[in-house]
Coordinates of C-alpha atoms in Angstrom, one line a residue:
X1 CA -2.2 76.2 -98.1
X2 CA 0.4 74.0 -95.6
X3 CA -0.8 71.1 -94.3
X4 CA -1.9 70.7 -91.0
X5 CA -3.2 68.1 -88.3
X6 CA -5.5 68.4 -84.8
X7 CA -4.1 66.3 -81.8
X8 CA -7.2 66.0 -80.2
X9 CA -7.8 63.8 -77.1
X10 CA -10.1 61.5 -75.3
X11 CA -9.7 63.4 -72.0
X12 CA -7.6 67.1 -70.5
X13 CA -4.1 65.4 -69.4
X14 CA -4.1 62.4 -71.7
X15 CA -0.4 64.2 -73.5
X16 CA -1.7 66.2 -76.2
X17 CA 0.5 68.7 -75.4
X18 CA 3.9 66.5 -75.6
X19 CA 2.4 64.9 -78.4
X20 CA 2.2 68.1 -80.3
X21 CA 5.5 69.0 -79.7
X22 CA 6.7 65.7 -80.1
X23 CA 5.1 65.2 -83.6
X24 CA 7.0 69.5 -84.3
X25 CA 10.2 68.3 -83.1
X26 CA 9.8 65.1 -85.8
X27 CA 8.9 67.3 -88.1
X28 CA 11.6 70.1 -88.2
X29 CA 14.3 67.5 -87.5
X30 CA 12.8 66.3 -91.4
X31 CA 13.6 69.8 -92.7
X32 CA 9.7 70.7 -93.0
X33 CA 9.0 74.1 -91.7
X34 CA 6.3 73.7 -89.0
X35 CA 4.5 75.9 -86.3
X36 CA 2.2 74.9 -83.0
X37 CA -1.7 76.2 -82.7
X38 CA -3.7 76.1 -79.6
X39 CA -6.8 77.8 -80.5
X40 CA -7.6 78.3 -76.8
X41 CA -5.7 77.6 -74.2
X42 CA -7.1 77.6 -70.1
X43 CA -3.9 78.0 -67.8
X44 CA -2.3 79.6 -65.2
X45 CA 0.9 78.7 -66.7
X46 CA 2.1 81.2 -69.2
X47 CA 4.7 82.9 -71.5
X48 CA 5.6 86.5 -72.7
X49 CA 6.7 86.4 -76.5
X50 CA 9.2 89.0 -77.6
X51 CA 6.6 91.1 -79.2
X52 CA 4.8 91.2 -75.3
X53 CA 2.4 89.2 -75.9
X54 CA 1.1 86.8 -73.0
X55 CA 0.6 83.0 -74.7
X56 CA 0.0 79.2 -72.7
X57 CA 3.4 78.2 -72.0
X58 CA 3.0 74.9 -73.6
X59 CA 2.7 76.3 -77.4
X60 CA 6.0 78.4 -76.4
X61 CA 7.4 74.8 -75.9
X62 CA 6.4 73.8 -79.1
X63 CA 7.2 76.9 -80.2
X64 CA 10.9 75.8 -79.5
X65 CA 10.2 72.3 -80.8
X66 CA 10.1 74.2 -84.1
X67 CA 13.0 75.7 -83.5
X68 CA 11.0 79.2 -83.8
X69 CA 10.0 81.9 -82.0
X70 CA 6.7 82.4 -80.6
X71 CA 4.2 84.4 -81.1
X72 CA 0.2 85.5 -80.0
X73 CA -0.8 84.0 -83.6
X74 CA 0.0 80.7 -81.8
X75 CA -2.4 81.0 -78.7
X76 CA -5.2 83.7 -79.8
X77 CA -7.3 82.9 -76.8
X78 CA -5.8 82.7 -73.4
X79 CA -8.0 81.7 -70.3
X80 CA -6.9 82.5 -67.1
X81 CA -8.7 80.8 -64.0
X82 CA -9.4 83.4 -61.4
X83 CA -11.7 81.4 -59.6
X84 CA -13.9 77.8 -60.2
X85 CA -16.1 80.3 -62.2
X86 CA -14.3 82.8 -63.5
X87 CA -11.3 83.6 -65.6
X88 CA -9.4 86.5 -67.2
X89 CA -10.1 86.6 -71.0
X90 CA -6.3 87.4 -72.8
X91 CA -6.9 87.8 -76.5
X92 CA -3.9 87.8 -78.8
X93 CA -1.8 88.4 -75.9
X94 CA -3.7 91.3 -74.3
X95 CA -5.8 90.7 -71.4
X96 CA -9.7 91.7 -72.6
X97 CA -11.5 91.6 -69.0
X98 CA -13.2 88.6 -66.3
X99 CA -15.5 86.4 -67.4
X100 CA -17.6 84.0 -66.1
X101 CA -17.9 80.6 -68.0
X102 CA -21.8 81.0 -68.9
X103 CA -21.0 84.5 -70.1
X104 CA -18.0 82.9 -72.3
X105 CA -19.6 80.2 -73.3
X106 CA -23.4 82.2 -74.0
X107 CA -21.4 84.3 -76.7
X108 CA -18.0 85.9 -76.2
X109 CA -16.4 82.3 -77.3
X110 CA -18.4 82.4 -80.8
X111 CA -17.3 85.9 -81.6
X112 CA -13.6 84.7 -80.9
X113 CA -13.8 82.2 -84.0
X114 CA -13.2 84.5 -86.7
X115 CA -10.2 85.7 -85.2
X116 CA -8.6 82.2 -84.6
X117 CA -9.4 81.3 -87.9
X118 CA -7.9 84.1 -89.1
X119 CA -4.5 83.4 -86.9
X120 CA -4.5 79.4 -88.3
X121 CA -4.8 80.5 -91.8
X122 CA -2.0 83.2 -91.5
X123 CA 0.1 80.5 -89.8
X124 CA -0.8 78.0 -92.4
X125 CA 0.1 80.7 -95.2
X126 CA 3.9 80.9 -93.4
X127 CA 4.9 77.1 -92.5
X128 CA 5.0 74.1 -94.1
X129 CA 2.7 72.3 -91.7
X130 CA 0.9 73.8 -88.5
X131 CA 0.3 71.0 -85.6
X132 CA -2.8 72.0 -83.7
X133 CA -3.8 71.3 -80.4
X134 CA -7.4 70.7 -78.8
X135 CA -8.4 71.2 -75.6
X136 CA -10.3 68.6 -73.4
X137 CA -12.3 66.3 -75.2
X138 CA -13.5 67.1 -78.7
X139 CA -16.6 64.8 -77.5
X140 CA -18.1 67.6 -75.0
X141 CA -21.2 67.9 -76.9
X142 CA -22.8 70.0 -74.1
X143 CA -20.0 73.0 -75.2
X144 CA -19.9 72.4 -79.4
X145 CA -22.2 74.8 -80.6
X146 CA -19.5 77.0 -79.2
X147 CA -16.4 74.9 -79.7
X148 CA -13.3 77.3 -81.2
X149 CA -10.6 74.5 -80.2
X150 CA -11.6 71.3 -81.5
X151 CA -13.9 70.2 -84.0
X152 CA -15.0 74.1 -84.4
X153 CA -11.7 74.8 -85.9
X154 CA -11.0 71.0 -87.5
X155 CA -14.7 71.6 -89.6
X156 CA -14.3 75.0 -91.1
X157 CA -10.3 74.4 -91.3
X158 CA -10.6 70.9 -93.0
X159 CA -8.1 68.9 -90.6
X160 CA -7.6 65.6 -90.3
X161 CA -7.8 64.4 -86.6
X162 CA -5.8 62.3 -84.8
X163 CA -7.3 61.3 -81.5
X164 CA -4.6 60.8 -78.6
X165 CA -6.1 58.4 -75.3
X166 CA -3.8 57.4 -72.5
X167 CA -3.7 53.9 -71.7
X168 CA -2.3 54.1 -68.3
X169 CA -5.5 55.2 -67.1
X170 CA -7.5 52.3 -68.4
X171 CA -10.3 52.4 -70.5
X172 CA -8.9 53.7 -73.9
X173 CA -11.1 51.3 -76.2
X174 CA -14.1 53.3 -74.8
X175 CA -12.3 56.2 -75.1
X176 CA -12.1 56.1 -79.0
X177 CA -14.9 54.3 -80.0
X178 CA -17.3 57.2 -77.7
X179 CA -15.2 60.1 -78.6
X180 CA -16.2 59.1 -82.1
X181 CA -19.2 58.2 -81.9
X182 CA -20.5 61.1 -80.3
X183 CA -19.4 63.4 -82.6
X184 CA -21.8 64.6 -85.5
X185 CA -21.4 62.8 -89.2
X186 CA -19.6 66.2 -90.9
X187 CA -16.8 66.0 -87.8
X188 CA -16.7 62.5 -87.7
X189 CA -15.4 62.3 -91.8
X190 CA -12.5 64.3 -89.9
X191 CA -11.2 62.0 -87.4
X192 CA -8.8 60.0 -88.7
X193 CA -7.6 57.6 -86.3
X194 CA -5.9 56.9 -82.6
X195 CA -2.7 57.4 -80.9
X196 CA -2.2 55.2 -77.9
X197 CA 0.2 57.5 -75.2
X198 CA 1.5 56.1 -72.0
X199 CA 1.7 51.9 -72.9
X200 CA 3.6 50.3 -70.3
X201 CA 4.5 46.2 -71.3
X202 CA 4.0 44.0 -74.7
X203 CA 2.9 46.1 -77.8
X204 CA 1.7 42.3 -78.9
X205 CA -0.9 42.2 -76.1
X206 CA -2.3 45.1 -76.9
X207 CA -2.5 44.9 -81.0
X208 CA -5.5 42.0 -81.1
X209 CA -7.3 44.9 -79.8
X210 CA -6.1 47.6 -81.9
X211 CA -7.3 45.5 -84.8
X212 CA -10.9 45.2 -83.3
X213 CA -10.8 49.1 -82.9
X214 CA -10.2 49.3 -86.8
X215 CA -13.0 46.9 -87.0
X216 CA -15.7 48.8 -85.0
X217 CA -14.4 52.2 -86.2
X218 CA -12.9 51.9 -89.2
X219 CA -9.6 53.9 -88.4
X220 CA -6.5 52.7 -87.7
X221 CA -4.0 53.6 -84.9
X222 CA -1.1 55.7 -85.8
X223 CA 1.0 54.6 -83.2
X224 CA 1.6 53.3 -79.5
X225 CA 3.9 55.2 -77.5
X226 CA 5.6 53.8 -74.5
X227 CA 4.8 55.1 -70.8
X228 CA 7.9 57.4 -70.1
X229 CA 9.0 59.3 -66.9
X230 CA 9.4 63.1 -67.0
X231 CA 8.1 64.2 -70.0
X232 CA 5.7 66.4 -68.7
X233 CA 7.0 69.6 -70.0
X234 CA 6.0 72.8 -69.7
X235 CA 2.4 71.2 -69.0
X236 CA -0.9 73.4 -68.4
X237 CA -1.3 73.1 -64.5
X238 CA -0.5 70.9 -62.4
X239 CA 2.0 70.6 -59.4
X240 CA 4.9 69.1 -61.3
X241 CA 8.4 69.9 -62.0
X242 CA 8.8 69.4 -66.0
X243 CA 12.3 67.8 -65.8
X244 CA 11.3 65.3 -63.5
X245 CA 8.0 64.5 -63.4
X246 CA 6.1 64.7 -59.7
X247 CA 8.2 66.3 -57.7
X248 CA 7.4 64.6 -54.8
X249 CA 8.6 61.0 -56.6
X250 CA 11.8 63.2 -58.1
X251 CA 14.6 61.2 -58.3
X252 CA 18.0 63.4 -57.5
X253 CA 21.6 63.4 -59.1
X254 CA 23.8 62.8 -56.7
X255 CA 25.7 66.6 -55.3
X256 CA 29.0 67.6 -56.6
X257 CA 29.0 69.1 -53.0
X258 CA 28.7 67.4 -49.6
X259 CA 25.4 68.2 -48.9
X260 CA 22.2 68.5 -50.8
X261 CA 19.9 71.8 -51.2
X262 CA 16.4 71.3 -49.9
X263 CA 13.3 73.5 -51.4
X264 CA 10.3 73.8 -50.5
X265 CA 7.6 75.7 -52.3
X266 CA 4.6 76.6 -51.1
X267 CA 1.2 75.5 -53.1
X268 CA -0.9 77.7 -52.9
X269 CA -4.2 78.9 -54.6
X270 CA -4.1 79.4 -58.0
X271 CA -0.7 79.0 -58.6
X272 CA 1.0 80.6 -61.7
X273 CA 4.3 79.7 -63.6
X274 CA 5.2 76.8 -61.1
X275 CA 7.6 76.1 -64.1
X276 CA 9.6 79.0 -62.4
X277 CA 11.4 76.2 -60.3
X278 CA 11.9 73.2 -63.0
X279 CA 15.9 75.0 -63.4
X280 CA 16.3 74.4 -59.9
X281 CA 15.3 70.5 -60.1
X282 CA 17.1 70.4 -63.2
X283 CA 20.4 70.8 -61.0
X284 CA 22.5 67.7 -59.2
X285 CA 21.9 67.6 -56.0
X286 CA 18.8 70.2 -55.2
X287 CA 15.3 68.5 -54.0
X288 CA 12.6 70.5 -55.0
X289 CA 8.9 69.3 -52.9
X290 CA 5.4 71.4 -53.5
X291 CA 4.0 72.1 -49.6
X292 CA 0.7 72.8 -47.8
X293 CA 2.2 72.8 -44.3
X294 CA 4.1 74.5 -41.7
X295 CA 6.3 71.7 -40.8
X296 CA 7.4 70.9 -44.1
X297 CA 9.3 74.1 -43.8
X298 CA 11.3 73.0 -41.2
X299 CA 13.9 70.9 -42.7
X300 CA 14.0 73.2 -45.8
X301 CA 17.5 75.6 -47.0
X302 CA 15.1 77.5 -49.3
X303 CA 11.5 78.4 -49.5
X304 CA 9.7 80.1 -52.6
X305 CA 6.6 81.4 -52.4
X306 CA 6.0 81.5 -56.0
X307 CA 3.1 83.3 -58.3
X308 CA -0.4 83.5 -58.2
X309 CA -3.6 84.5 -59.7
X310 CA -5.4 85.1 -56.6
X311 CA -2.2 87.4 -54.4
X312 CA -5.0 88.2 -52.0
X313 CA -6.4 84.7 -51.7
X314 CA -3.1 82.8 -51.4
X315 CA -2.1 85.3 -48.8
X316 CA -5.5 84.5 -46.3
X317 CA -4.4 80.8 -47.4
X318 CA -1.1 80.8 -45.9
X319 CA -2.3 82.9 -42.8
X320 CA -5.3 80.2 -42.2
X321 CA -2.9 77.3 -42.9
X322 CA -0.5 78.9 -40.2
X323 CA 2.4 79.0 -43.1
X324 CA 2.2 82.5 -43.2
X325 CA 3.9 82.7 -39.3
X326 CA 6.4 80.0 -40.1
X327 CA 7.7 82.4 -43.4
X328 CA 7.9 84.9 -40.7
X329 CA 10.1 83.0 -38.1
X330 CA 12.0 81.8 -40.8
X331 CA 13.2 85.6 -42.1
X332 CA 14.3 86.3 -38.3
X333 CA 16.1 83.5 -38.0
X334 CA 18.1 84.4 -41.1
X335 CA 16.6 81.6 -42.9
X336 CA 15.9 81.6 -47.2
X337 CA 13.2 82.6 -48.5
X338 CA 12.3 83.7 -52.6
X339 CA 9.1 85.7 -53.4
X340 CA 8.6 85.6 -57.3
X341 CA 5.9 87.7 -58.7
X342 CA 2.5 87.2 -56.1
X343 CA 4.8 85.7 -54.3
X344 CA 7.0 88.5 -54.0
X345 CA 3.8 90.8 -53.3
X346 CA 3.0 89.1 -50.7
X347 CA 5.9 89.3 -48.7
X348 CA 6.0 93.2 -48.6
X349 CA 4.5 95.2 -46.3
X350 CA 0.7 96.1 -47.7
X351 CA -1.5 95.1 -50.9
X352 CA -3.9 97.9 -52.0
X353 CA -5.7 95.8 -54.8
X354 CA -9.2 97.2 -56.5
X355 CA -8.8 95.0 -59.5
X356 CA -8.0 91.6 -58.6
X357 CA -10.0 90.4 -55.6
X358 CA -11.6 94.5 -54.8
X359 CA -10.8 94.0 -51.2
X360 CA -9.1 97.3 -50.9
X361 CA -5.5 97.6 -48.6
X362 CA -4.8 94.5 -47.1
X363 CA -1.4 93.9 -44.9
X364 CA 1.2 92.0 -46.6
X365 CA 3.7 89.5 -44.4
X366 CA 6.2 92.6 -43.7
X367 CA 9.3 90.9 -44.9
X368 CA 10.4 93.1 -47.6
X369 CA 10.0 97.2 -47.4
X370 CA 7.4 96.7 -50.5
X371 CA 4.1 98.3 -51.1
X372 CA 2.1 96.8 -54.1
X373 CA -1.2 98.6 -55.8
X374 CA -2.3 96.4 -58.3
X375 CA -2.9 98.1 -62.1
X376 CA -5.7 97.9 -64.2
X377 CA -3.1 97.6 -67.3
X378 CA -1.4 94.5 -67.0
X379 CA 2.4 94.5 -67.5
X380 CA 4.0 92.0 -69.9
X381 CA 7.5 92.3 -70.3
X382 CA 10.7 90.4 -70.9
X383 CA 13.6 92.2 -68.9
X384 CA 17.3 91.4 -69.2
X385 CA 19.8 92.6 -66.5
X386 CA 22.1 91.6 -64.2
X387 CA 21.8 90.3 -60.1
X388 CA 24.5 88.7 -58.1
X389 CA 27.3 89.5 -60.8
X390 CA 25.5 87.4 -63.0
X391 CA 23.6 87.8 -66.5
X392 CA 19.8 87.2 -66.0
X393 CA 16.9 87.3 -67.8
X394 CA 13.4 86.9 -67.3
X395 CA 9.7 87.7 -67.9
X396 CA 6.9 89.8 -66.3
X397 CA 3.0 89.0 -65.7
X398 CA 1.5 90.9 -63.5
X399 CA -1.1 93.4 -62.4
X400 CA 0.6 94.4 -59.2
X401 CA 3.2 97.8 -59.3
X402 CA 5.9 97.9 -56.5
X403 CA 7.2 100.7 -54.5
X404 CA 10.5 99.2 -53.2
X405 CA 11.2 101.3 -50.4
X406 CA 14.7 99.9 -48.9
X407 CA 16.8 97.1 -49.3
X408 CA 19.3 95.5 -51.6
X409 CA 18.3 95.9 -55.1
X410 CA 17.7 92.1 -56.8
X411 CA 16.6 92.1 -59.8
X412 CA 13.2 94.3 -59.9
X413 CA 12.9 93.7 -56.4
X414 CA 14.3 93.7 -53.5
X415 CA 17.0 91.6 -50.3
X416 CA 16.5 92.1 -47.2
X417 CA 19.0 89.8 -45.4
X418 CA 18.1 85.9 -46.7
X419 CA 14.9 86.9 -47.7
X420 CA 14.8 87.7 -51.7
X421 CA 11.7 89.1 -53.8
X422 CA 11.1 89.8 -57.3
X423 CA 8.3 89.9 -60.2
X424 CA 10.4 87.9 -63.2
X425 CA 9.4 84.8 -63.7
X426 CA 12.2 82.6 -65.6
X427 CA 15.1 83.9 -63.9
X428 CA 16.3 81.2 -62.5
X429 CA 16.9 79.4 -65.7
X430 CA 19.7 81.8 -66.0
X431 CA 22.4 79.1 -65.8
X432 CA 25.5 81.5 -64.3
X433 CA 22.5 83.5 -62.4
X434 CA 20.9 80.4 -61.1
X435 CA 24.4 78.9 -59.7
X436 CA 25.2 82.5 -57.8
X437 CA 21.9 82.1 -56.4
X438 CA 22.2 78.5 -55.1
X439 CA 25.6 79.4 -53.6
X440 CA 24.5 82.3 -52.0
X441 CA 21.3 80.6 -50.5
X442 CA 23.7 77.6 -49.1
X443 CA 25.8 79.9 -47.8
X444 CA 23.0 81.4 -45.5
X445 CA 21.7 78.1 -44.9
X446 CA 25.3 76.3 -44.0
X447 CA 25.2 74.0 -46.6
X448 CA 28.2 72.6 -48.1
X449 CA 26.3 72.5 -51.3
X450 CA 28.3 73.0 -54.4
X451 CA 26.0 74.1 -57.7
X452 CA 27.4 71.7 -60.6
X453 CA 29.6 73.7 -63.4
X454 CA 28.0 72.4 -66.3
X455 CA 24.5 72.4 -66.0
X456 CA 22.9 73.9 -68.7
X457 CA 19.5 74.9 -68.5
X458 CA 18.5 75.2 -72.3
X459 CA 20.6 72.2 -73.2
X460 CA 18.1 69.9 -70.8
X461 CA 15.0 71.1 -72.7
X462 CA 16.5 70.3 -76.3
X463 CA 17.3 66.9 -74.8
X464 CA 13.7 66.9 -73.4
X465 CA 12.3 68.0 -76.9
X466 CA 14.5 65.5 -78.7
X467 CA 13.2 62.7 -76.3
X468 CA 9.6 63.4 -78.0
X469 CA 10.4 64.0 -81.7
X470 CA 12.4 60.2 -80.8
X471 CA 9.3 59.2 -79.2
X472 CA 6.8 59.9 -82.6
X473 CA 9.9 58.7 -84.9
X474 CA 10.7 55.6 -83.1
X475 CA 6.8 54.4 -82.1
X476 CA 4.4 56.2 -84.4
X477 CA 4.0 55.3 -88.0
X478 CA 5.7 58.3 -89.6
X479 CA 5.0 57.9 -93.4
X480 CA 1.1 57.3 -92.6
X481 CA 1.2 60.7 -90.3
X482 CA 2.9 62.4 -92.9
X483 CA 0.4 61.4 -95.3
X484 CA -2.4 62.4 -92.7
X485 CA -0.7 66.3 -92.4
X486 CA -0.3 66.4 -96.1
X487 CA -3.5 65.2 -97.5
X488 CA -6.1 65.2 -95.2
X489 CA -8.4 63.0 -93.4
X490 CA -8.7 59.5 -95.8
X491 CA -12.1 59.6 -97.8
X492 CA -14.8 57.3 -96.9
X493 CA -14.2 56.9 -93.3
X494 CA -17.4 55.2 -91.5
X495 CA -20.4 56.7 -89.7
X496 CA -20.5 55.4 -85.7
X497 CA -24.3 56.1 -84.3
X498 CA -25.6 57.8 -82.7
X499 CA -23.6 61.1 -83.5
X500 CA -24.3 63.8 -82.4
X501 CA -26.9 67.2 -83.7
X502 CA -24.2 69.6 -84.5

């Protein structure tokens, strides 16, 4: 059996997910062979392996902080929200059917542990180490009796835990001390110690109380990492461009053209795969905003109206918000607009969809010759092909089947004048794809925007990745985690009352 470690955290968003891949990129830059686990993973944001199977897009990341290719075993359990009560239930990359969360957690989530296990230990049996990730807090003691993610895989798995608290938001003394101390004696022997993430100012400040945290708890703290800017990548949800961190506090390079390339992308419900337009911020000169209204629009060369859980929903959304009639003005004016997956569905002509929202034939935005019935079967795909005399390649998620009646062909899809739709998600980081596509788009708009030559898509994440396995080598005590991933949890580690029953 490999070794292994769970990167648990205090709270969701406090970097487990960097630090996982940060702690993988460490590893294989050591010569260990090491794989990523997310036991279950709840995101709209997601990935289609080469073998068609639908995973979290963060353990694909990590996946490629390994240097390896990724695969279902690496995300068994994939929950997609539908709803604030509901979510589609994908099980080693198939999805299994809607749920609600008392249904999953009453008994569909215990049933799921055998086959995670089972997924860990074939990992384990493959790689020299396997870095797990938890989900939330491993301290939820109201969800675990039927916890498959955190301490319900660390227990039966024998992990050692290392518990990750940002600092930035204040608070992380609490953090650790009640995140232990509310666990139950036979998890707590687990946890092995702290990793302070996000530290902005004097380490010395802050150790006087690192040493009363080994005092309290008796656990030390691996390491403190500094507060960094755009190393969100790849991240579970949230309205943020990977390479740059909040999009709206983006920071451009400066254009190798005269002008700069303005896009806007519209946020709406449930978004899915808002990682589609990190390439685009990626390149000099393009500003890249998230907006919820019509006159953000105005000033814009390019909007996307990118994918979606909810195509149905985020369609009445952009009617009630009155976006809906500025897309429209903006196609007969001759004005760019992208549709990528939902997106795309929605600016056809009709929607005939039984299986996602059960409305029945709703009218679509009329800006493409499309007509979408959405599938029972979902379709997960990676396509390869060509567009705009250009190599491209991409990935498919999606319920909905098109009928493109007319236009250019693009891609899957369709062009109708400036107005472009398609369901792959990923095209755009396409390097020689994405630069027709920029010229083309400032063409239409009159921009003399000039995409930069050497901007390589792939290259950025390595950087990106390399920026975290610096971050654990540089900050973390290395020869203590090591230790930790090889042997175990350290014997002997203290009880903190008042635990917890399970």
């Amino acid at each position: 059996m490999s070794g292994g470690l769970l990167v648990a955290g205090t709270t969701s968003d406090a970097g487990k997910s960097v630090v996982t891949a940060g702690i993988c990129r460490w590893l294989v830059r050591q010569g260990v062979k090491v794989a990523p686990f997310k036991a279950q993973n709840m995101s709209l944001n997601s990935f289609v392996t080469r073998e068609g199977a639908e995973i979290g897009r963060a353990q694909a990341m990590q996946a490629q902080a390994c240097r390896i290719e990724p695969t279902a075993l690496m995300n068994p359990v994939l929950l997609k929200p539908g709803g604030d009560r509901s979510s589609q239930v994908v099980v080693m990359g198939r999805p299994v059917g809607e749920m609600s969360a008392r249904g999953y957690h009453g008994g569909r989530q215990e049933t799921l542990l055998n086959t995670v296990l089972d997924c860990l230990v074939t990992l384990r049996s493959s790689y020299d180490a396997v870095i797990c990730e938890g989900a939330g807090s491993p301290a939820e003691i109201n969800l675990r009796r039927t916890d498959i993610v955190n301490m319900g895989i660390a227990r039966p798995a024998r992990l050692p835990v290392l518990v990750v608290g940002d600092i930035d938001r204040g608070g992380v003394f609490a953090s650790f001390f009640g995140t232990v101390a509310l666990l139950a004696r036979e998890d707590q022997e687990l946890v092995a110690g702290f990793l302070v993430n996000k530290f902005r100012g004097d380490v010395t400040l802050l150790e006087p109380g690192l040493d009363m945290l080994r005092g309290l708890t008796g656990r030390r703290t691996y390491g403190v990492l500094p507060f960094q800017h755009g190393l969100g990548i790849d991240e579970e949800d949230g309205l943020r461009v990977s390479l740059r961190g909040a999009v709206r506090e983006s920071e451009v390079a400066a254009p190798v053209g005269e002008d700069v390339l303005r896009v806007a992308v519209c946020a709406i419900p449930l978004m899915s795969n808002f990682t589609d337009v990190d390439a685009l911020a990626a390149e000099p000169g393009v500003v890249v905003r998230f907006v919820d209204r019509p006159e953000e629009l105005a000033d814009a060369d390019l909007v996307i109206v990118p994918g979606t859980r909810a195509t149905v929903r985020a369609l009445q959304w952009l009617r009630e918000r009155g976006l809906a009639d500025a897309l429209v003005r903006r196609a007969a004016e001759g004005r760019p607009v992208l549709g990528i997956c939902g997106g795309f569905q929605i600016l056809g002509e009709r929607i005939e969809d039984e299986v996602e929202s059960s409305v029945g034939v709703v009218a679509g935005l009329g800006m493409l010759p499309v007509r979408v019935r959405f599938a029972r079967e979902k379709t997960l795909a990676r396509p390869v092909g060509e567009a705009l005399g250009a190599p491209v390649e991409g990935y498919e998620i999606h319920h909905g089947v098109a009928d493109v009646m007319g236009g250019e062909p693009f891609l899957d899809g369709c062009r109708v004048g400036s107005v472009w739709g398609t369901h792959w998600h990923g095209s755009l980081e396409s390097d020689d794809f994405r630069r027709a596509f920029l010229r083309a788009v400032a063409a239409t708009a009159g921009r003399r925007f000039v995409p930069a030559a050497d901007t390589s898509f792939a290259a950025l994440r390595e950087e990106q990745l390399d920026r975290l396995g610096d971050l654990i080598e540089q900050h973390a005590d290395t020869d203590a985690l090591w230790r930790l991933i090889e042997s175990g949890a350290p014997l002997g580690l203290p009880y903190l009352p008042p635990g917890a029953p399970v």
